[in-house]
Protein backbone atom coordinates (compact mmCIF):
# COMPACT_ATOMS: atom_id res chain seq x y z
CA UNK A 1 0.00 0.00 0.00
CA UNK A 2 1.41 3.34 -1.06
CA UNK A 3 0.68 6.21 1.30
CA UNK A 4 0.89 9.73 -0.13
CA UNK A 5 3.38 12.14 1.40
CA UNK A 6 0.65 14.47 2.73
CA UNK A 7 -1.02 11.58 4.59
CA UNK A 8 2.28 10.78 6.27
CA UNK A 9 2.62 14.39 7.38
CA UNK A 10 -0.91 14.42 8.75
CA UNK A 11 -0.37 11.12 10.54
CA UNK A 12 2.91 12.28 12.06
CA UNK A 13 1.30 15.58 13.13
CA UNK A 14 -1.59 13.74 14.76
CA UNK A 15 0.76 11.35 16.54
CA UNK A 16 2.88 14.31 17.74
CA UNK A 17 -0.21 16.07 19.09
CA UNK A 18 -1.32 12.86 20.75
CA UNK A 19 2.08 12.38 22.36
CA UNK A 20 2.08 16.00 23.53
CA UNK A 21 -1.38 15.56 25.06
CA UNK A 22 -0.21 12.40 26.86
CA UNK A 23 2.71 14.38 28.28
CA UNK A 24 0.35 17.15 29.42
CA UNK A 25 -1.92 14.61 31.10
CA UNK A 26 1.09 13.07 32.81
CA UNK A 27 2.05 16.48 34.23
CA UNK A 28 -1.62 17.14 35.10
CA UNK A 29 -1.38 20.55 33.45
CA UNK A 30 -5.03 21.44 32.88
CA UNK A 31 -4.29 24.94 31.61
CA UNK A 32 -1.98 23.66 28.89
CA UNK A 33 -4.53 20.99 27.91
CA UNK A 34 -7.14 23.69 27.34
CA UNK A 35 -4.58 25.85 25.53
CA UNK A 36 -3.85 22.91 23.21
CA UNK A 37 -7.56 22.55 22.45
CA UNK A 38 -7.76 26.28 21.82
CA UNK A 39 -4.90 26.02 19.33
CA UNK A 40 -6.30 23.00 17.53
CA UNK A 41 -9.93 24.01 17.11
CA UNK A 42 -11.52 27.28 15.97
CA UNK A 43 -13.88 29.02 18.34
CA UNK A 44 -16.88 28.07 16.16
CA UNK A 45 -16.19 24.45 17.10
CA UNK A 46 -16.87 25.26 20.75
CA UNK A 47 -19.87 27.44 19.88
CA UNK A 48 -21.44 24.49 18.06
CA UNK A 49 -20.95 22.39 21.20
CA UNK A 50 -22.46 25.22 23.27
CA UNK A 51 -19.28 25.57 25.31
CA UNK A 52 -17.22 28.63 26.09
CA UNK A 53 -14.00 28.43 24.13
CA UNK A 54 -11.10 27.54 26.45
CA UNK A 55 -9.17 30.49 27.80
CA UNK A 56 -11.07 32.89 25.58
CA UNK A 57 -11.24 35.46 28.35
CA UNK A 58 -15.02 35.21 28.43
CA UNK A 59 -15.28 36.29 24.80
CA UNK A 60 -16.79 32.98 23.79
CA UNK A 61 -20.49 32.33 23.68
CA UNK A 62 -21.71 31.59 27.22
CA UNK A 63 -23.49 28.29 27.62
CA UNK A 64 -27.29 28.63 27.16
CA UNK A 65 -27.13 32.30 28.18
CA UNK A 66 -28.41 33.78 24.91
CA UNK A 67 -31.52 31.59 24.86
CA UNK A 68 -32.20 32.27 28.51
CA UNK A 69 -32.03 36.02 27.93
CA UNK A 70 -34.37 35.86 24.93
CA UNK A 71 -37.13 34.05 26.80
CA UNK A 72 -36.90 36.00 30.03
CA UNK A 73 -39.74 38.51 30.40
CA UNK A 74 -38.70 42.12 30.68
CA UNK A 75 -39.06 43.41 34.21
CA UNK A 76 -38.60 47.17 34.35
CA UNK A 77 -36.80 48.56 37.34
CA UNK A 78 -38.96 50.66 39.61
CA UNK A 79 -38.41 54.35 39.13
CA UNK A 80 -36.77 56.08 42.04
CA UNK A 81 -38.40 59.39 42.69
CA UNK A 82 -37.17 61.96 45.15
CA UNK A 83 -40.21 63.78 46.50
CA UNK A 84 -38.49 65.83 49.18
CA UNK A 85 -38.68 69.03 47.16
CA UNK A 86 -42.43 68.72 46.41
CA UNK A 87 -45.20 70.48 48.24
CA UNK A 88 -47.65 68.51 50.38
CA UNK A 89 -50.38 68.94 47.75
CA UNK A 90 -48.13 67.48 45.06
CA UNK A 91 -47.20 64.56 47.35
CA UNK A 92 -50.88 63.88 48.02
CA UNK A 93 -51.61 64.00 44.28
CA UNK A 94 -48.81 61.48 43.65
CA UNK A 95 -50.25 59.19 46.35
CA UNK A 96 -53.70 59.42 44.76
CA UNK A 97 -52.29 58.63 41.33
CA UNK A 98 -50.37 55.63 42.69
CA UNK A 99 -53.52 54.33 44.39
CA UNK A 100 -55.47 54.79 41.14
CA UNK A 101 -52.76 52.91 39.26
CA UNK A 102 -52.88 50.02 41.75
CA UNK A 103 -56.68 49.91 41.45
CA UNK A 104 -56.54 49.90 37.64
CA UNK A 105 -53.96 47.10 37.74
CA UNK A 106 -56.30 45.14 40.02
CA UNK A 107 -59.20 45.69 37.62
CA UNK A 108 -57.09 44.62 34.65
CA UNK A 109 -56.03 41.41 36.42
CA UNK A 110 -59.63 40.73 37.41
CA UNK A 111 -60.80 41.25 33.81
CA UNK A 112 -58.08 38.91 32.55
CA UNK A 113 -59.16 36.27 35.06
CA UNK A 114 -62.80 36.64 33.98
CA UNK A 115 -61.80 36.33 30.32
CA UNK A 116 -59.81 33.17 31.08
CA UNK A 117 -62.78 31.69 32.97
CA UNK A 118 -65.11 32.52 30.07
CA UNK A 119 -62.66 30.93 27.63
CA UNK A 120 -62.55 27.77 29.76
CA UNK A 121 -66.36 27.66 30.00
CA UNK A 122 -66.64 28.04 26.22
CA UNK A 123 -64.19 25.20 25.67
CA UNK A 124 -66.12 22.95 28.07
CA UNK A 125 -69.38 23.85 26.28
CA UNK A 126 -67.86 22.89 22.91
CA UNK A 127 -66.62 19.59 24.34
CA UNK A 128 -70.05 18.81 25.81
CA UNK A 129 -71.79 19.64 22.55
CA UNK A 130 -69.37 17.38 20.64
CA UNK A 131 -70.03 14.56 23.11
CA UNK A 132 -73.80 15.05 22.74
CA UNK A 133 -73.48 14.95 18.94
CA UNK A 134 -71.39 11.77 19.07
CA UNK A 135 -73.87 10.18 21.48
CA UNK A 136 -76.73 11.05 19.13
CA UNK A 137 -74.84 9.45 16.22
CA UNK A 138 -74.25 6.30 18.27
CA UNK A 139 -77.94 6.16 19.23
CA UNK A 140 -78.96 6.54 15.56
CA UNK A 141 -76.62 3.71 14.55
CA UNK A 142 -78.11 1.42 17.20
CA UNK A 143 -81.62 1.89 15.78
XYZ file of C-alpha atoms in Angstrom:
143
model
C 0.000 0.000 0.000
C 1.412 3.339 -1.058
C 0.675 6.212 1.298
C 0.891 9.734 -0.130
C 3.381 12.138 1.395
C 0.648 14.468 2.726
C -1.017 11.582 4.591
C 2.282 10.776 6.268
C 2.621 14.386 7.376
C -0.908 14.422 8.748
C -0.371 11.123 10.536
C 2.907 12.279 12.064
C 1.304 15.582 13.129
C -1.589 13.739 14.760
C 0.760 11.354 16.543
C 2.884 14.305 17.738
C -0.209 16.074 19.089
C -1.322 12.855 20.747
C 2.077 12.381 22.363
C 2.080 16.004 23.534
C -1.384 15.564 25.061
C -0.214 12.401 26.863
C 2.713 14.381 28.283
C 0.348 17.148 29.421
C -1.917 14.608 31.102
C 1.091 13.073 32.805
C 2.048 16.475 34.225
C -1.624 17.135 35.102
C -1.375 20.551 33.451
C -5.027 21.438 32.877
C -4.286 24.939 31.613
C -1.978 23.659 28.895
C -4.531 20.990 27.911
C -7.144 23.688 27.342
C -4.579 25.845 25.526
C -3.849 22.914 23.213
C -7.557 22.553 22.446
C -7.764 26.280 21.817
C -4.901 26.022 19.328
C -6.305 22.997 17.530
C -9.928 24.005 17.114
C -11.516 27.279 15.968
C -13.877 29.023 18.338
C -16.881 28.069 16.163
C -16.187 24.454 17.102
C -16.870 25.260 20.747
C -19.870 27.437 19.884
C -21.435 24.490 18.061
C -20.951 22.390 21.204
C -22.464 25.222 23.272
C -19.281 25.571 25.311
C -17.218 28.626 26.090
C -13.997 28.434 24.134
C -11.103 27.535 26.452
C -9.169 30.490 27.803
C -11.071 32.895 25.584
C -11.242 35.459 28.352
C -15.022 35.208 28.430
C -15.283 36.291 24.799
C -16.791 32.977 23.793
C -20.489 32.326 23.683
C -21.708 31.590 27.220
C -23.490 28.291 27.619
C -27.288 28.630 27.159
C -27.131 32.299 28.176
C -28.411 33.776 24.908
C -31.523 31.591 24.864
C -32.203 32.265 28.515
C -32.028 36.024 27.934
C -34.368 35.858 24.927
C -37.129 34.050 26.798
C -36.904 35.998 30.030
C -39.741 38.508 30.398
C -38.700 42.117 30.678
C -39.060 43.414 34.211
C -38.604 47.170 34.352
C -36.799 48.557 37.339
C -38.956 50.663 39.613
C -38.405 54.354 39.130
C -36.773 56.077 42.036
C -38.405 59.387 42.693
C -37.166 61.959 45.154
C -40.205 63.778 46.499
C -38.495 65.826 49.180
C -38.676 69.031 47.156
C -42.428 68.724 46.415
C -45.203 70.476 48.242
C -47.646 68.510 50.376
C -50.383 68.944 47.747
C -48.131 67.477 45.063
C -47.199 64.565 47.349
C -50.881 63.878 48.020
C -51.612 63.997 44.282
C -48.811 61.476 43.652
C -50.246 59.185 46.348
C -53.700 59.425 44.761
C -52.287 58.627 41.325
C -50.373 55.630 42.687
C -53.520 54.332 44.385
C -55.470 54.794 41.142
C -52.761 52.912 39.260
C -52.878 50.018 41.749
C -56.685 49.915 41.452
C -56.536 49.897 37.636
C -53.958 47.097 37.745
C -56.295 45.137 40.018
C -59.201 45.690 37.618
C -57.087 44.619 34.654
C -56.026 41.409 36.415
C -59.629 40.731 37.405
C -60.805 41.252 33.814
C -58.077 38.910 32.548
C -59.161 36.269 35.063
C -62.804 36.638 33.977
C -61.801 36.326 30.321
C -59.806 33.170 31.082
C -62.775 31.689 32.972
C -65.108 32.515 30.068
C -62.659 30.927 27.629
C -62.553 27.765 29.758
C -66.365 27.661 29.996
C -66.645 28.042 26.215
C -64.186 25.201 25.674
C -66.125 22.947 28.065
C -69.383 23.854 26.282
C -67.863 22.892 22.914
C -66.625 19.593 24.336
C -70.050 18.814 25.815
C -71.793 19.638 22.545
C -69.369 17.380 20.644
C -70.027 14.561 23.108
C -73.801 15.046 22.742
C -73.481 14.952 18.944
C -71.394 11.770 19.070
C -73.872 10.182 21.482
C -76.727 11.052 19.127
C -74.839 9.452 16.220
C -74.251 6.300 18.265
C -77.940 6.163 19.229
C -78.959 6.537 15.563
C -76.616 3.707 14.547
C -78.111 1.420 17.195
C -81.622 1.886 15.779
